[in-house]
mmCIF file of C-alpha atoms and ligand atoms in Angstrom:
data_model
loop_
_atom_site.group_PDB
_atom_site.id
_atom_site.type_symbol
_atom_site.label_atom_id
_atom_site.label_comp_id
_atom_site.label_asym_id
_atom_site.label_seq_id
_atom_site.Cartn_x
_atom_site.Cartn_y
_atom_site.Cartn_z
ATOM 1 C CA MET Z 1 63.568 80.898 122.706
ATOM 2 C CA SER Z 2 67.333 79.582 121.347
ATOM 3 C CA GLY Z 3 70.474 80.479 123.435
ATOM 4 C CA TYR Z 4 69.992 78.548 126.547
ATOM 5 C CA ASN Z 5 72.785 76.633 128.359
ATOM 6 C CA ALA Z 6 72.714 73.033 129.200
ATOM 7 C CA LYS Z 7 71.804 74.124 133.152
ATOM 8 C CA GLU Z 8 68.965 76.472 132.186
ATOM 9 C CA ARG Z 9 67.504 74.116 129.553
ATOM 10 C CA PHE Z 10 67.589 71.368 132.402
ATOM 11 C CA ILE Z 11 66.299 73.507 135.170
ATOM 12 C CA ARG Z 12 63.420 75.078 132.661
ATOM 13 C CA SER Z 13 62.528 71.637 131.689
ATOM 14 C CA LEU Z 14 62.224 70.224 135.080
ATOM 15 C CA GLU Z 15 60.292 73.758 135.992
ATOM 16 C CA GLY Z 16 57.631 73.108 132.964
ATOM 17 C CA LYS Z 17 59.157 75.900 131.278
ATOM 18 C CA LYS Z 18 59.421 76.207 127.315
ATOM 19 C CA VAL Z 19 62.916 75.170 125.763
ATOM 20 C CA ASP Z 20 64.429 75.236 122.441
ATOM 21 C CA LYS Z 21 65.204 71.354 122.435
ATOM 22 C CA VAL Z 22 64.869 69.024 125.267
ATOM 23 C CA PRO Z 23 67.944 68.100 127.743
ATOM 24 C CA VAL Z 24 69.768 64.661 126.986
ATOM 25 C CA CYS Z 25 71.116 63.548 130.223
ATOM 26 C CA SER Z 26 71.405 60.531 132.220
ATOM 27 C CA VAL Z 27 69.541 60.629 135.980
ATOM 28 C CA THR Z 28 70.898 57.410 136.414
ATOM 29 C CA GLN Z 29 74.079 55.952 136.914
ATOM 30 C CA THR Z 30 76.406 56.971 134.127
ATOM 31 C CA GLY Z 31 79.648 54.994 135.032
ATOM 32 C CA VAL Z 32 80.849 52.747 131.907
ATOM 33 C CA VAL Z 33 84.040 50.427 131.842
ATOM 34 C CA GLU Z 34 85.202 52.571 129.070
ATOM 35 C CA LEU Z 35 85.107 55.704 130.883
ATOM 36 C CA MET Z 36 86.631 54.283 133.852
ATOM 37 C CA GLU Z 37 90.012 53.166 131.495
ATOM 38 C CA LEU Z 38 89.996 56.407 129.814
ATOM 39 C CA THR Z 39 90.040 58.227 133.328
ATOM 40 C CA GLY Z 40 91.460 55.516 135.401
ATOM 41 C CA SER Z 41 89.106 56.262 137.923
ATOM 42 C CA LYS Z 42 87.423 52.565 138.198
ATOM 43 C CA TRP Z 43 84.555 50.898 139.845
ATOM 44 C CA PRO Z 44 84.768 49.650 142.670
ATOM 45 C CA GLN Z 45 87.243 52.548 144.059
ATOM 46 C CA ALA Z 46 85.312 54.833 142.280
ATOM 47 C CA HIS Z 47 82.541 54.176 144.894
ATOM 48 C CA TYR Z 48 84.447 55.268 147.716
ATOM 49 C CA ASP Z 49 87.220 57.931 146.326
ATOM 50 C CA PRO Z 50 85.714 61.426 145.751
ATOM 51 C CA GLY Z 51 88.515 62.105 143.277
ATOM 52 C CA MET Z 52 87.784 59.318 141.430
ATOM 53 C CA MET Z 53 84.178 59.698 141.548
ATOM 54 C CA ALA Z 54 84.204 63.186 140.306
ATOM 55 C CA SER Z 55 86.414 62.140 137.609
ATOM 56 C CA LEU Z 56 84.344 59.339 136.146
ATOM 57 C CA ALA Z 57 81.438 61.159 136.672
ATOM 58 C CA ILE Z 58 82.775 64.192 134.732
ATOM 59 C CA ALA Z 59 83.489 62.102 131.661
ATOM 60 C CA GLY Z 60 79.999 61.276 131.256
ATOM 61 C CA HIS Z 61 79.817 64.639 130.026
ATOM 62 C CA GLU Z 62 83.290 65.593 128.648
ATOM 63 C CA ILE Z 63 83.583 62.560 126.896
ATOM 64 C CA ALA Z 64 80.437 60.831 126.315
ATOM 65 C CA GLY Z 65 78.509 63.888 125.897
ATOM 66 C CA LEU Z 66 75.469 63.963 128.118
ATOM 67 C CA GLU Z 67 74.386 67.467 129.156
ATOM 68 C CA ALA Z 68 74.761 66.720 132.958
ATOM 69 C CA VAL Z 69 77.369 65.198 135.361
ATOM 70 C CA ARG Z 70 75.440 62.757 137.730
ATOM 71 C CA PHE Z 71 76.774 60.985 140.496
ATOM 72 C CA PRO Z 72 77.372 58.487 142.284
ATOM 73 C CA PHE Z 73 76.983 55.181 140.487
ATOM 74 C CA CYS Z 74 75.591 52.995 143.287
ATOM 75 C CA THR Z 75 72.453 53.121 145.593
ATOM 76 C CA THR Z 76 74.768 52.268 148.646
ATOM 77 C CA VAL Z 77 75.390 55.673 150.476
ATOM 78 C CA ILE Z 78 72.244 56.064 152.480
ATOM 79 C CA ALA Z 79 71.808 52.214 153.403
ATOM 80 C CA GLU Z 80 75.933 51.518 154.624
ATOM 81 C CA THR Z 81 75.442 54.766 156.425
ATOM 82 C CA LEU Z 82 72.376 53.297 158.516
ATOM 83 C CA GLY Z 83 74.355 49.719 159.035
ATOM 84 C CA CYS Z 84 73.950 47.755 155.760
ATOM 85 C CA THR Z 85 76.874 46.071 154.500
ATOM 86 C CA PHE Z 86 77.512 45.620 150.631
ATOM 87 C CA ASP Z 87 80.251 43.682 149.118
ATOM 88 C CA GLU Z 88 81.828 46.317 147.004
ATOM 89 C CA GLY Z 89 81.396 44.786 143.481
ATOM 90 C CA SER Z 90 83.737 44.880 140.513
ATOM 91 C CA ILE Z 91 84.386 47.163 137.489
ATOM 92 C CA ASP Z 92 81.414 46.144 135.829
ATOM 93 C CA THR Z 93 78.934 45.027 138.604
ATOM 94 C CA GLN Z 94 77.319 47.134 141.282
ATOM 95 C CA PRO Z 95 78.091 46.764 145.016
ATOM 96 C CA TYR Z 96 75.573 44.388 146.375
ATOM 97 C CA GLN Z 97 74.086 43.972 149.746
ATOM 98 C CA LEU Z 98 75.598 41.310 152.431
ATOM 99 C CA ASP Z 99 73.429 42.143 155.247
ATOM 100 C CA PHE Z 100 70.933 43.754 157.046
ATOM 101 C CA PRO Z 101 70.696 45.907 160.525
ATOM 102 C CA CYS Z 102 66.604 44.980 160.963
ATOM 103 C CA LYS Z 103 65.922 41.383 161.208
ATOM 104 C CA THR Z 104 63.163 41.527 164.160
ATOM 105 C CA LYS Z 105 60.610 44.154 164.856
ATOM 106 C CA GLU Z 106 63.146 45.012 167.772
ATOM 107 C CA ASP Z 107 65.448 46.044 165.864
ATOM 108 C CA ALA Z 108 63.290 48.112 163.178
ATOM 109 C CA GLU Z 109 61.816 50.343 166.501
ATOM 110 C CA ASN Z 110 64.953 50.777 168.218
ATOM 111 C CA LEU Z 111 66.974 52.017 164.981
ATOM 112 C CA SER Z 112 68.361 55.390 165.611
ATOM 113 C CA LEU Z 113 69.829 57.468 162.847
ATOM 114 C CA PRO Z 114 73.400 58.664 163.226
ATOM 115 C CA SER Z 115 73.676 62.308 164.909
ATOM 116 C CA ASN Z 116 76.050 63.796 162.551
ATOM 117 C CA LEU Z 117 75.232 62.578 158.953
ATOM 118 C CA ALA Z 118 77.817 64.976 157.492
ATOM 119 C CA GLU Z 119 80.406 63.152 159.110
ATOM 120 C CA CYS Z 120 79.438 59.790 158.136
ATOM 121 C CA ARG Z 121 81.927 58.122 155.756
ATOM 122 C CA ARG Z 122 79.908 57.558 152.697
ATOM 123 C CA ILE Z 123 78.517 60.950 152.901
ATOM 124 C CA LYS Z 124 81.510 62.562 153.428
ATOM 125 C CA ILE Z 125 82.782 60.942 150.577
ATOM 126 C CA MET Z 126 79.533 62.532 148.084
ATOM 127 C CA LEU Z 127 80.195 66.080 149.703
ATOM 128 C CA GLN Z 128 83.747 65.851 148.960
ATOM 129 C CA ALA Z 129 83.305 64.276 145.563
ATOM 130 C CA ALA Z 130 80.367 67.366 144.927
ATOM 131 C CA GLU Z 131 82.700 69.865 145.734
ATOM 132 C CA ILE Z 132 85.351 68.628 143.363
ATOM 133 C CA ILE Z 133 83.020 68.640 140.826
ATOM 134 C CA LYS Z 134 81.779 71.990 141.057
ATOM 135 C CA ASN Z 135 85.208 73.320 140.999
ATOM 136 C CA THR Z 136 85.844 71.432 137.968
ATOM 137 C CA ILE Z 137 83.035 71.864 135.568
ATOM 138 C CA SER Z 138 81.526 75.066 133.866
ATOM 139 C CA ASP Z 139 78.796 76.509 135.915
ATOM 140 C CA ASP Z 140 76.507 75.671 132.849
ATOM 141 C CA ILE Z 141 76.467 72.110 133.221
ATOM 142 C CA PRO Z 142 73.603 70.621 135.302
ATOM 143 C CA LEU Z 143 74.889 68.638 138.325
ATOM 144 C CA ILE Z 144 72.373 65.957 139.514
ATOM 145 C CA ALA Z 145 72.770 63.676 142.375
ATOM 146 C CA GLY Z 146 71.267 60.474 143.316
ATOM 147 C CA MET Z 147 70.143 58.719 146.275
ATOM 148 C CA ILE Z 148 68.082 56.043 147.475
ATOM 149 C CA GLY Z 149 64.208 57.156 148.723
ATOM 150 C CA PRO Z 150 62.114 56.186 152.062
ATOM 151 C CA ALA Z 151 60.838 53.072 150.614
ATOM 152 C CA ALA Z 152 64.327 51.823 149.146
ATOM 153 C CA ILE Z 153 65.559 52.420 152.306
ATOM 154 C CA ALA Z 154 62.805 50.644 154.629
ATOM 155 C CA PHE Z 155 63.444 47.709 152.411
ATOM 156 C CA TYR Z 156 67.587 48.099 152.460
ATOM 157 C CA LEU Z 157 67.132 48.329 156.121
ATOM 158 C CA SER Z 158 64.710 44.987 156.917
ATOM 159 C CA GLY Z 159 65.630 42.706 153.811
ATOM 160 C CA ALA Z 160 63.107 41.917 151.396
ATOM 161 C CA LYS Z 161 61.593 39.066 153.266
ATOM 162 C CA ASN Z 162 60.741 41.054 156.013
ATOM 163 C CA TYR Z 163 59.874 44.180 153.750
ATOM 164 C CA LEU Z 164 57.362 42.298 151.808
ATOM 165 C CA ARG Z 165 55.972 40.568 154.997
ATOM 166 C CA TRP Z 166 55.911 44.034 157.181
ATOM 167 C CA CYS Z 167 53.746 45.586 154.274
ATOM 168 C CA ILE Z 168 50.815 43.263 155.084
ATOM 169 C CA THR Z 169 51.363 42.659 158.747
ATOM 170 C CA GLU Z 170 53.358 45.474 160.426
ATOM 171 C CA PRO Z 171 52.838 48.623 158.358
ATOM 172 C CA GLU Z 172 53.482 51.248 160.761
ATOM 173 C CA LEU Z 173 56.498 49.553 161.609
ATOM 174 C CA LEU Z 174 57.575 49.793 157.755
ATOM 175 C CA LYS Z 175 56.106 53.566 158.013
ATOM 176 C CA HIS Z 176 58.580 54.254 160.965
ATOM 177 C CA LEU Z 177 61.337 53.135 158.836
ATOM 178 C CA MET Z 178 59.985 54.996 156.065
ATOM 179 C CA LYS Z 179 59.917 58.480 158.153
ATOM 180 C CA LEU Z 180 63.536 57.857 159.498
ATOM 181 C CA GLY Z 181 64.426 57.375 155.494
ATOM 182 C CA THR Z 182 62.778 60.674 154.879
ATOM 183 C CA GLU Z 183 64.874 62.510 157.329
ATOM 184 C CA VAL Z 184 67.596 61.259 156.000
ATOM 185 C CA CYS Z 185 66.650 62.101 152.557
ATOM 186 C CA ILE Z 186 65.803 65.490 153.320
ATOM 187 C CA GLU Z 187 69.035 66.456 155.462
ATOM 188 C CA TYR Z 188 71.171 64.645 153.167
ATOM 189 C CA SER Z 189 69.667 66.526 149.973
ATOM 190 C CA ASN Z 190 70.160 69.665 151.236
ATOM 191 C CA MET Z 191 73.592 69.373 152.134
ATOM 192 C CA LEU Z 192 74.320 68.063 148.765
ATOM 193 C CA PHE Z 193 72.268 71.504 147.084
ATOM 194 C CA GLU Z 194 74.474 73.370 149.534
ATOM 195 C CA LYS Z 195 77.213 72.511 147.748
ATOM 196 C CA GLY Z 196 76.090 73.436 144.778
ATOM 197 C CA VAL Z 197 73.930 70.121 143.464
ATOM 198 C CA ASP Z 198 71.286 71.641 141.109
ATOM 199 C CA ALA Z 199 68.602 68.111 141.204
ATOM 200 C CA VAL Z 200 68.882 65.383 143.403
ATOM 201 C CA VAL Z 201 67.089 62.147 142.047
ATOM 202 C CA ILE Z 202 65.047 59.887 144.942
ATOM 203 C CA ILE Z 203 65.636 56.431 143.524
ATOM 204 C CA ASP Z 204 62.623 54.866 145.320
ATOM 205 C CA SER Z 205 61.628 51.885 142.940
ATOM 206 C CA GLU Z 206 60.793 49.096 146.380
ATOM 207 C CA ALA Z 207 57.770 51.716 145.924
ATOM 208 C CA GLY Z 208 56.654 50.800 143.150
ATOM 209 C CA PRO Z 209 53.926 48.585 141.888
ATOM 210 C CA ASP Z 210 56.566 45.588 141.064
ATOM 211 C CA ILE Z 211 56.976 45.227 144.574
ATOM 212 C CA LEU Z 212 54.416 47.309 146.562
ATOM 213 C CA PRO Z 213 50.700 46.898 146.155
ATOM 214 C CA PRO Z 214 49.878 50.414 144.694
ATOM 215 C CA PRO Z 215 46.933 51.189 147.809
ATOM 216 C CA LEU Z 216 50.183 51.207 149.890
ATOM 217 C CA PHE Z 217 52.126 53.302 147.636
ATOM 218 C CA THR Z 218 49.222 55.893 148.730
ATOM 219 C CA GLU Z 219 49.142 54.920 151.814
ATOM 220 C CA LEU Z 220 52.563 54.219 152.929
ATOM 221 C CA VAL Z 221 54.661 56.397 150.798
ATOM 222 C CA LEU Z 222 52.848 59.228 149.066
ATOM 223 C CA PRO Z 223 52.765 61.301 152.563
ATOM 224 C CA GLU Z 224 56.806 60.658 152.629
ATOM 225 C CA TYR Z 225 57.013 61.848 149.373
ATOM 226 C CA HIS Z 226 55.071 65.075 150.185
ATOM 227 C CA LEU Z 227 57.260 65.756 153.092
ATOM 228 C CA LEU Z 228 60.455 64.993 151.466
ATOM 229 C CA THR Z 229 59.356 67.352 148.395
ATOM 230 C CA ALA Z 230 58.474 70.302 150.462
ATOM 231 C CA ALA Z 231 61.569 70.122 152.652
ATOM 232 C CA MET Z 232 64.265 70.048 149.838
ATOM 233 C CA LYS Z 233 65.793 73.191 149.456
ATOM 234 C CA GLY Z 234 66.649 72.220 145.281
ATOM 235 C CA HIS Z 235 64.916 70.491 142.397
ATOM 236 C CA SER Z 236 63.944 67.155 142.653
ATOM 237 C CA ILE Z 237 63.218 63.674 140.363
ATOM 238 C CA LEU Z 238 61.671 60.856 141.542
ATOM 239 C CA HIS Z 239 63.516 57.579 139.452
ATOM 240 C CA ILE Z 240 60.901 54.180 139.869
ATOM 241 C CA CYS Z 241 62.349 51.276 138.174
ATOM 242 C CA GLY Z 242 59.978 48.475 136.707
ATOM 243 C CA ASP Z 243 56.356 49.087 135.662
ATOM 244 C CA ALA Z 244 54.948 52.317 137.501
ATOM 245 C CA THR Z 245 51.939 52.400 135.275
ATOM 246 C CA ASP Z 246 49.594 51.872 138.063
ATOM 247 C CA ILE Z 247 51.083 54.818 140.365
ATOM 248 C CA LEU Z 248 51.535 57.364 137.649
ATOM 249 C CA GLU Z 249 48.649 59.599 139.051
ATOM 250 C CA SER Z 250 49.929 59.525 142.670
ATOM 251 C CA MET Z 251 53.774 60.249 141.256
ATOM 252 C CA ALA Z 252 51.968 63.366 139.209
ATOM 253 C CA GLU Z 253 50.711 64.780 142.780
ATOM 254 C CA SER Z 254 53.979 63.746 144.586
ATOM 255 C CA GLY Z 255 55.398 66.967 144.224
ATOM 256 C CA PHE Z 256 58.663 65.956 142.556
ATOM 257 C CA GLU Z 257 58.811 68.353 139.409
ATOM 258 C CA GLY Z 258 61.048 65.225 137.360
ATOM 259 C CA LEU Z 259 59.454 61.744 137.208
ATOM 260 C CA SER Z 260 62.180 59.218 135.861
ATOM 261 C CA VAL Z 261 60.257 56.023 134.135
ATOM 262 C CA GLU Z 262 61.800 52.900 132.939
ATOM 263 C CA GLU Z 263 60.926 51.688 129.535
ATOM 264 C CA ARG Z 264 58.300 49.409 130.928
ATOM 265 C CA THR Z 265 56.027 52.739 131.682
ATOM 266 C CA ASP Z 266 54.649 53.536 127.828
ATOM 267 C CA LEU Z 267 55.593 57.040 127.972
ATOM 268 C CA SER Z 268 52.934 58.296 125.759
ATOM 269 C CA TYR Z 269 50.181 56.917 128.065
ATOM 270 C CA ALA Z 270 52.214 58.320 131.154
ATOM 271 C CA LYS Z 271 52.542 61.901 129.421
ATOM 272 C CA SER Z 272 48.401 61.423 128.693
ATOM 273 C CA VAL Z 273 48.119 60.913 132.507
ATOM 274 C CA VAL Z 274 50.935 63.207 134.230
ATOM 275 C CA GLY Z 275 50.091 66.272 131.439
ATOM 276 C CA GLU Z 276 51.940 69.136 132.500
ATOM 277 C CA ARG Z 277 52.149 68.358 136.333
ATOM 278 C CA ALA Z 278 55.743 67.048 136.220
ATOM 279 C CA CYS Z 279 58.585 66.437 133.705
ATOM 280 C CA LEU Z 280 58.517 63.229 132.140
ATOM 281 C CA ILE Z 281 61.948 61.514 132.054
ATOM 282 C CA GLY Z 282 63.197 58.803 129.894
ATOM 283 C CA ASN Z 283 62.751 55.870 128.685
ATOM 284 C CA VAL Z 284 65.381 54.547 126.423
ATOM 285 C CA SER Z 285 66.222 51.078 127.391
ATOM 286 C CA PRO Z 286 69.773 50.681 128.656
ATOM 287 C CA ALA Z 287 70.182 47.089 128.490
ATOM 288 C CA ALA Z 288 68.020 46.225 125.619
ATOM 289 C CA THR Z 289 69.010 49.072 123.623
ATOM 290 C CA LEU Z 290 71.673 51.397 124.568
ATOM 291 C CA LEU Z 291 74.005 48.154 125.256
ATOM 292 C CA SER Z 292 72.976 46.279 122.534
ATOM 293 C CA ARG Z 293 71.188 47.585 119.497
ATOM 294 C CA SER Z 294 72.772 49.756 116.685
ATOM 295 C CA ARG Z 295 73.345 53.105 116.599
ATOM 296 C CA ASP Z 296 70.676 54.070 114.441
ATOM 297 C CA GLN Z 297 68.441 51.606 116.322
ATOM 298 C CA ILE Z 298 69.245 53.693 119.404
ATOM 299 C CA LYS Z 299 68.560 57.098 117.608
ATOM 300 C CA LYS Z 300 65.444 55.912 116.352
ATOM 301 C CA GLU Z 301 64.031 54.662 119.772
ATOM 302 C CA ALA Z 302 65.263 58.069 121.292
ATOM 303 C CA LYS Z 303 63.594 60.464 118.630
ATOM 304 C CA GLN Z 304 60.460 58.400 119.458
ATOM 305 C CA CYS Z 305 60.827 59.145 123.331
ATOM 306 C CA ILE Z 306 60.935 62.881 122.540
ATOM 307 C CA ASP Z 307 57.851 62.287 120.216
ATOM 308 C CA ASP Z 308 56.042 60.570 123.343
ATOM 309 C CA GLY Z 309 56.506 63.293 125.815
ATOM 310 C CA ALA Z 310 59.898 63.212 127.186
ATOM 311 C CA GLY Z 311 60.572 66.406 128.629
ATOM 312 C CA ILE Z 312 64.152 65.340 129.251
ATOM 313 C CA LEU Z 313 65.671 62.443 127.141
ATOM 314 C CA ALA Z 314 67.343 59.780 128.885
ATOM 315 C CA PRO Z 315 67.587 56.297 129.520
ATOM 316 C CA GLY Z 316 64.962 54.493 131.308
ATOM 317 C CA CYS Z 317 67.517 53.367 134.178
ATOM 318 C CA GLY Z 318 71.278 53.223 134.852
ATOM 319 C CA ILE Z 319 73.706 52.872 131.938
ATOM 320 C CA ALA Z 320 74.997 49.111 131.987
ATOM 321 C CA PRO Z 321 78.616 49.426 132.159
ATOM 322 C CA ARG Z 322 79.884 47.505 129.203
ATOM 323 C CA THR Z 323 77.861 50.050 127.006
ATOM 324 C CA PRO Z 324 80.252 51.348 124.477
ATOM 325 C CA VAL Z 325 80.467 55.285 124.651
ATOM 326 C CA GLU Z 326 80.018 55.391 120.670
ATOM 327 C CA ASN Z 327 76.163 54.494 121.606
ATOM 328 C CA ILE Z 328 76.097 56.933 124.530
ATOM 329 C CA LYS Z 329 77.104 59.543 121.885
ATOM 330 C CA ALA Z 330 74.586 58.337 119.286
ATOM 331 C CA PHE Z 331 71.896 58.786 121.998
ATOM 332 C CA VAL Z 332 73.187 62.243 122.726
ATOM 333 C CA SER Z 333 73.090 63.088 119.014
ATOM 334 C CA ALA Z 334 69.448 62.042 118.469
ATOM 335 C CA ARG Z 335 68.211 64.759 120.118
ATOM 336 C CA ASP Z 336 70.264 67.356 118.034
ATOM 337 C CA GLU Z 337 68.860 65.287 114.759
ATOM 338 C CA TYR Z 338 65.238 65.081 115.879
ATOM 339 C CA TYR Z 339 65.107 69.144 115.898
ATOM 340 C CA GLU Z 340 67.107 69.600 112.609
ATOM 341 C CA GLU Z 341 64.794 67.274 110.964
ATOM 342 C CA LYS Z 342 62.018 69.047 112.084
HETATM 343 ZN ZN1 LIG T 401 65.854 51.784 137.645
#
């Protein structure tokens, strides 16, 4: 059972097949300041320049040792494409939202999608970055792209207040925005798969119980996930921030091959619910552990995740920009030690 390369191991894990050891990577953001300084590809420019995006993403694998290349580093590509505006952020802060297009019900009803997604500025940058990465890395390293999902898209488009209000008063309207979101995710994912991306991570924390009541998840979001995963022509992962415990059963039936959860979701409990229906990904705390704890403690928690049922060992959410590269290396080497100690 040995002799798998990183890509084979990653894909086999998502497909629920046996592997010699669990892959260790990040399906969430990997840009850290140390890597930005080493490569010269710094935020905020690396969000908007395909060459810089590629070199910073590749450094997560080549320098920090993660067994995948993962891009981009923000969650604003689709939202900006659909009319939201953002501040670019800084070297160690993500871009943040300034404004959104759906102030009123009428705005939401009349929102239309751009006619040619591939030509939209931010999406074009992503497609160019995918090409550069594919031409640079060896073919045995998996390439992972992230994008927000239908609920997050509805949230960004309508603003937090409208989203929370409309999920009670205007669920049909929210559903309409989520449907537009699903359409965009399908088209955009498939463009990325065509460029050689191996897996797309749908980041949809606004569908999670911290924000949306679980019955609304089942009613509004789950059908969108079924449509989305049926139409995605490549490997699919769902990432939900916060405590996803109450929707684990639905997540397991959503059609996503990988389920990435934060440390607030208990991994061994998640494994008992999800079983073999999907590959659990996670869930060492990026802030409490990877950023701040000792390397021994990082390794201990990483090994515990494997014991708890992680099919892919990964941080629970995006890596904090000030995380030392040595901590990420310790996280990666924990996986090797785990199997040596067996
Ligand atoms: Zn997260």
